[in-house]
Short mmCIF file of C-alpha atoms and ligand atoms in Angstrom, two decimals:
data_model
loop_
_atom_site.label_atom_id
_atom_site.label_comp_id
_atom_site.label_asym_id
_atom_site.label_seq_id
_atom_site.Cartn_x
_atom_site.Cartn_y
_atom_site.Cartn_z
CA UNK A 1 231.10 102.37 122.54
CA UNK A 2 229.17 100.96 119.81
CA UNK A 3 225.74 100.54 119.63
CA UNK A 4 223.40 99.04 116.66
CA UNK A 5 219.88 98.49 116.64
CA UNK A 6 217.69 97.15 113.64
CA UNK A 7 220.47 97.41 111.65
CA UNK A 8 219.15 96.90 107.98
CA UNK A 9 221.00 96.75 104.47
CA UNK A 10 219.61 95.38 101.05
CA UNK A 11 221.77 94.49 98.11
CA UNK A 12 218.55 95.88 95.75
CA UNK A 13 216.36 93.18 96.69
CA UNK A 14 218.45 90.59 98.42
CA UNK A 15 218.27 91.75 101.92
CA UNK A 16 222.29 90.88 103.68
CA UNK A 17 221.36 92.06 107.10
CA UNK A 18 217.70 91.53 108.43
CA UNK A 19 217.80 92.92 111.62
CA UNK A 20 221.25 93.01 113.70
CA UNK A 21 221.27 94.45 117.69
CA UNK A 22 224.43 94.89 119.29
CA UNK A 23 226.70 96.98 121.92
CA UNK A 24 230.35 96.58 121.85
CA UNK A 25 231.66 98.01 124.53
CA UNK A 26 235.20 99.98 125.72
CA UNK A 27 237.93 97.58 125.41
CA UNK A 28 235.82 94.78 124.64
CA UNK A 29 236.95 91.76 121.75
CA UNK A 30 234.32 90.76 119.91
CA UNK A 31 234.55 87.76 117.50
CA UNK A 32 231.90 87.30 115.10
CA UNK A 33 232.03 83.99 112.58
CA UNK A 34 229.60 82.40 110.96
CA UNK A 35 229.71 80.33 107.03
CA UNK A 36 230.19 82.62 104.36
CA UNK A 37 227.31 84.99 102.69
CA UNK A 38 226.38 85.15 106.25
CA UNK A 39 226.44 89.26 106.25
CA UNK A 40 230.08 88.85 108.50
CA UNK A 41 231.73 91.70 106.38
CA UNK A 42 228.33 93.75 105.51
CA UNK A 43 228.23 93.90 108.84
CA UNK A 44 231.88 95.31 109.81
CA UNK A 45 231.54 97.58 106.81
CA UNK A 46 228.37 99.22 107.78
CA UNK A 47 230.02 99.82 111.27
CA UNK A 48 232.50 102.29 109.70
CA UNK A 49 229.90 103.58 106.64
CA UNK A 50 232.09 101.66 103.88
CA UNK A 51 228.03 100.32 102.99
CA UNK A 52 224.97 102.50 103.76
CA UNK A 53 222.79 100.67 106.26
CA UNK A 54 219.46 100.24 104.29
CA UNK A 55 217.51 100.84 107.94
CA UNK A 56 218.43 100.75 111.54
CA UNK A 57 220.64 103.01 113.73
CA UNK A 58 224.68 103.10 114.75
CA UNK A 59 225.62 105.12 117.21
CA UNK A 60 229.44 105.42 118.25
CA UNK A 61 230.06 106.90 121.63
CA UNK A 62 227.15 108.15 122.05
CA UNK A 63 226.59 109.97 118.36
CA UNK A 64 224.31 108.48 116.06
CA UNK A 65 226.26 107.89 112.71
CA UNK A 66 223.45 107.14 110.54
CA UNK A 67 221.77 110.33 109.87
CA UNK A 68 222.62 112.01 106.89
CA UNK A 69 224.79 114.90 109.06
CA UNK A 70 227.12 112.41 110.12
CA UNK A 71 230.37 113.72 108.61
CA UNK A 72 231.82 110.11 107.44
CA UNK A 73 235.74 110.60 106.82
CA UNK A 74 235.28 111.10 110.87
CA UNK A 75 233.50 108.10 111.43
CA UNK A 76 236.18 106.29 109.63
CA UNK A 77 238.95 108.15 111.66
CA UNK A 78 238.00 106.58 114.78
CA UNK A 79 237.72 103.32 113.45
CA UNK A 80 241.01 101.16 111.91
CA UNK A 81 240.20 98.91 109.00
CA UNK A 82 242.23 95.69 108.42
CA UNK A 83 241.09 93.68 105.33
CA UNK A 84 241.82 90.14 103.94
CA UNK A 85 243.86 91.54 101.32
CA UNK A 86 246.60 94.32 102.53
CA UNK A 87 246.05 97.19 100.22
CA UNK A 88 249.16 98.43 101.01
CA UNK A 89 250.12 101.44 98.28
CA UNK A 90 252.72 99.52 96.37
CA UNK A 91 254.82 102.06 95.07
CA UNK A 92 255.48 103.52 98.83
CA UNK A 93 257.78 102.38 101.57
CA UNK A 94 257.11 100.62 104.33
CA UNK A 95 257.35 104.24 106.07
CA UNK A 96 255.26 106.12 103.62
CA UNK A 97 252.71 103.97 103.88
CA UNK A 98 251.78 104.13 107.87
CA UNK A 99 252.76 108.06 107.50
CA UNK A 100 250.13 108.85 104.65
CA UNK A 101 247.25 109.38 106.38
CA UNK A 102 248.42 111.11 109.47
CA UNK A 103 249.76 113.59 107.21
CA UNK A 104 247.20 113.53 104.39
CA UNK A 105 244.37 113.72 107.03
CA UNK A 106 245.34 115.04 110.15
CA UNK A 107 247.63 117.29 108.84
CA UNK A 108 250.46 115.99 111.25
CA UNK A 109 254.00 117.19 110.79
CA UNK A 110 256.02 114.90 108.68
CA UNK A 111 258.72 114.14 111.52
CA UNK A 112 256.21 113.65 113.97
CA UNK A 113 254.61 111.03 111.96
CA UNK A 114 257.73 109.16 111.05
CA UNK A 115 258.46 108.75 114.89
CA UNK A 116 254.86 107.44 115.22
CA UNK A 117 255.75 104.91 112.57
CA UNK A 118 259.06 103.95 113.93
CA UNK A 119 257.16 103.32 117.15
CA UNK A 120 254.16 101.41 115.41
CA UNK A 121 256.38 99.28 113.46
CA UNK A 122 258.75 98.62 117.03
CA UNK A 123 254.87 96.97 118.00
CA UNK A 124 254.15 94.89 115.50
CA UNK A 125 258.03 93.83 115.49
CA UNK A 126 259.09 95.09 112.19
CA UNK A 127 261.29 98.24 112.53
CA UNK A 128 263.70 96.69 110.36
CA UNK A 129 261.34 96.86 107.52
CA UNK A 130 260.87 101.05 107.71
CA UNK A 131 262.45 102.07 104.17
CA UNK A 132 261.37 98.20 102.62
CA UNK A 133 258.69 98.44 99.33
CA UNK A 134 255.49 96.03 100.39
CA UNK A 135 256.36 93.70 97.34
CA UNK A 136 259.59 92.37 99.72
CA UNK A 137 257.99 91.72 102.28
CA UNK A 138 255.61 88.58 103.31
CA UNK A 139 252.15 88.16 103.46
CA UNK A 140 252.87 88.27 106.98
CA UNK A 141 254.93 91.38 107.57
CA UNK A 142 252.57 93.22 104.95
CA UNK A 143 249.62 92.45 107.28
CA UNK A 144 251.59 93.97 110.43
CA UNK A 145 252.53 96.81 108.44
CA UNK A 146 248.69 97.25 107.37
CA UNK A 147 247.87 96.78 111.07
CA UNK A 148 250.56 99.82 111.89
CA UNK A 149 249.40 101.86 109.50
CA UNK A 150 245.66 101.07 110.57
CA UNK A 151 246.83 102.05 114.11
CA UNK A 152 248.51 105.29 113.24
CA UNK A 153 245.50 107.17 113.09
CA UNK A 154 244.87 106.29 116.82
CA UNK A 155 241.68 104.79 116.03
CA UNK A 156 239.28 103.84 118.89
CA UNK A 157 238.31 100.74 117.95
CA UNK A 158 239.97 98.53 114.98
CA UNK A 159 238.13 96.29 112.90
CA UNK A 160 239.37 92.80 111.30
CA UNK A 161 237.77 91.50 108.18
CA UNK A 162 239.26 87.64 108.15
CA UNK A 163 242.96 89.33 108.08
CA UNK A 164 244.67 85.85 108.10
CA UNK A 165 242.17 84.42 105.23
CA UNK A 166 245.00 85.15 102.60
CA UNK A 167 247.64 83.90 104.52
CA UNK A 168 250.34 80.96 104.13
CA UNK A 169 249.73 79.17 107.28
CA UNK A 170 252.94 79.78 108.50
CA UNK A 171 252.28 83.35 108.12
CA UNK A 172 249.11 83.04 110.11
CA UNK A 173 250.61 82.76 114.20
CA UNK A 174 252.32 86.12 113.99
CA UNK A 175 249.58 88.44 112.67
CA UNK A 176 247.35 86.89 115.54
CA UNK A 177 250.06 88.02 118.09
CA UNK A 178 250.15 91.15 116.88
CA UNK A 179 246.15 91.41 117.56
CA UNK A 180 246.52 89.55 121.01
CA UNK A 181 249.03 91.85 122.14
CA UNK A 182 246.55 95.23 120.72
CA UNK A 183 243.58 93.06 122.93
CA UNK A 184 245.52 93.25 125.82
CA UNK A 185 246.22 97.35 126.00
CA UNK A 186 242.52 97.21 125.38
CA UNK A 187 242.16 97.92 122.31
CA UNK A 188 238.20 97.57 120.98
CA UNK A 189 238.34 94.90 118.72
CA UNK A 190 235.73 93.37 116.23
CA UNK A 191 237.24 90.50 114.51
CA UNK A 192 235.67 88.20 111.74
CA UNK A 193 237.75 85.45 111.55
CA UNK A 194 237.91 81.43 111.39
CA UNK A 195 240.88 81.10 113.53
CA UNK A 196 238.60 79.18 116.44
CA UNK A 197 241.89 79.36 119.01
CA UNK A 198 242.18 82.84 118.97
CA UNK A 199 238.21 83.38 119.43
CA UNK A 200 238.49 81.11 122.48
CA UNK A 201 241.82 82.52 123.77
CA UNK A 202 241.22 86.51 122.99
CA UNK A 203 237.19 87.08 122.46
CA UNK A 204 235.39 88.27 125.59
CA UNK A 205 232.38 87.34 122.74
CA UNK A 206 231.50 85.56 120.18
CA UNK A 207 228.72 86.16 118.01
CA UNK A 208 227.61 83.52 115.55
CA UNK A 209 225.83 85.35 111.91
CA UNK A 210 223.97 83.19 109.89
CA UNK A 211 221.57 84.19 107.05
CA UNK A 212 221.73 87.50 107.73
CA UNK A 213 220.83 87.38 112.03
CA UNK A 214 223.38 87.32 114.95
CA UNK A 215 221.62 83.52 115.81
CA UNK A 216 223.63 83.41 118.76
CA UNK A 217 226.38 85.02 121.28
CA UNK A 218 227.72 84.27 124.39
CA UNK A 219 231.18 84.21 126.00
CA UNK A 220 233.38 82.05 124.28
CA UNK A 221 233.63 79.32 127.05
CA UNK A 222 229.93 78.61 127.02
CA UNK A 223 229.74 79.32 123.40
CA UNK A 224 231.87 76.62 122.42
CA UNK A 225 231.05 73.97 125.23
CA UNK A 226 227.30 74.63 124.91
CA UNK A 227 226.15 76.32 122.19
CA UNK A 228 222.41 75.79 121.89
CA UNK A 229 221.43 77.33 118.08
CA UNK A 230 221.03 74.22 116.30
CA UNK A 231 222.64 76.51 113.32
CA UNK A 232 225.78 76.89 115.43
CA UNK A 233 226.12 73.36 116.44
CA UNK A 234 226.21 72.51 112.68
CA UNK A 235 228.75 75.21 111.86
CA UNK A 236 230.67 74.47 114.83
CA UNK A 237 231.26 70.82 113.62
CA UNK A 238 232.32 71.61 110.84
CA UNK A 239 235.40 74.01 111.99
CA UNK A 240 236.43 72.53 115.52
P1 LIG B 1 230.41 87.09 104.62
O1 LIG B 1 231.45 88.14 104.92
O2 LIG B 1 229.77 86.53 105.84
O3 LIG B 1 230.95 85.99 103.76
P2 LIG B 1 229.16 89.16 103.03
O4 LIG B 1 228.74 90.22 103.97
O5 LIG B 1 230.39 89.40 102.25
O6 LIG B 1 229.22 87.76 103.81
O7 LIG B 1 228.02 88.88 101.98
C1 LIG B 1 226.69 88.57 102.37
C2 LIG B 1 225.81 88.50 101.15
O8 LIG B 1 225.75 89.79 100.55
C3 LIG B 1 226.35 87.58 100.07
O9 LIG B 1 225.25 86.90 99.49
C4 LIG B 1 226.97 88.52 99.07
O10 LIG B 1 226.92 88.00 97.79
C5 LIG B 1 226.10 89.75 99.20
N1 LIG B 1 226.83 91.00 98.90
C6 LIG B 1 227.90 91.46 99.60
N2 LIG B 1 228.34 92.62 99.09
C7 LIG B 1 227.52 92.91 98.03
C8 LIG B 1 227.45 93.98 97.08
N3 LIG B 1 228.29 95.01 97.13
N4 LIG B 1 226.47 93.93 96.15
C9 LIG B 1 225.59 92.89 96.11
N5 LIG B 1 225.61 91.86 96.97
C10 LIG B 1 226.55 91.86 97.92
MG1 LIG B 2 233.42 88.27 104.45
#
């Protein structure tokens, strides 16, 4: 489904990503951590075009992204971004919020979208909240709601930025069952987190970045019980 090779991309002359090859494939979970300033989020945001790629290719089913044709506001349709922080509009509902770019962008009719949203919300277990403002709910619920409103644009693949980094701990368990649950209707998933039990328990792969290179990847059984980088044995005992 998604296929990078030589991916490049230079902050002027600090160079983030120095050479990344990978295929994600239909369905597929992919978990990529790694310390921070490894190039975990460069990497997610060159996926959907949010950062120019310096060098390298992209391609996404099959149609290369990064040639200067590639119509971008399509590129991000097929591909749901959940962030650290929420960004949900503050001064809209609950509602408004998952039904903005359906309408906005796919020029969906304004009933049909509201049912999506009633169904979205009936997934990530928070119907109650359809007329609520984002400033009543928790960090928790906002996430879900960012994850609905992500979804309503029937993306085909969704990608996490460390969406449980700005969470209360408490908060943490029911934002990853929201993702478990999307993992197991097969939803393509790339996911940078730190949440280690959910990498082992929902990854098909892991992929360890550090200093700008994917230095390792492997299913997450062997990749935990044997990981052989001498990079990732440091990192890993420092988070298991
Ligand atoms: P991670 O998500 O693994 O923590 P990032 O991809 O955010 O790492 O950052 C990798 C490196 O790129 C860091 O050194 C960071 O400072 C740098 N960087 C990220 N975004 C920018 C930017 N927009 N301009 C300049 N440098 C950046
Ligand atoms: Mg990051």
């Amino acid at each position: 489904m998604i296929d990078v090779k030589g991916l490049h991309k230079s902050y002027g002359n600090h160079e983030v990503l120095k050479g990344i090859d990978v295929n994600i494939h239909k369905g597929e979970v992919v978990v990529v951590i790694g310390p921070s300033g490894s190039g975990k989020s460069t990497f997610l945001r060159c996926l959907n075009l949010l950062e120019l790629p310096t060098s390298g290719r992209i391609k996404v089913e099959n149609q290369e992204i990064t040639t200067p044709k590639t119509n971008i506001d399509r590129v991000r349709e097929k591909m749901g971004m959940v962030f650290q922080q929420f960004n949900l509009f503050p001064h809209k509902t609950v509602v408004q919020n998952i039904c903005h770019a359906p309408i906005k962008v796919k020029g969906m009719k304004q009933t049909e979208a509201q049912n999506l949203a009633k169904d979205l919300l009936k997934k990530v277990g928070l119907l109650e909240k359809y007329d609520a403002y984002p400033s009543s709910l928790s960090g928790g619920q906002q996430q879900r709601i960012a994850i609905a409103r992500a979804l309503a644009m029937k993306p085909e693949v969704m990608l996490f930025d460390e969406p449980t980094s700005a969470l209360d701990p408490e908060m943490v368990g029911e934002v990853l069952a929201v993702m478990k649950n999307l993992a197991q209707e097969g939803m393509t998933m790339v996911v940078v987190t730190h949440e280690m039990g959910f990498a082992k328990e929902v990854g098909d792969r892991i992929l360890f970045m550090d200093q700008g290179y994917i230095m390792e990847e492997n299913n997450p059984k062997q990749f935990f019980e044997n990981p052989t980088h001498p990079r990732t044995i440091d990192f890993l005992s420092k988070v298991l």
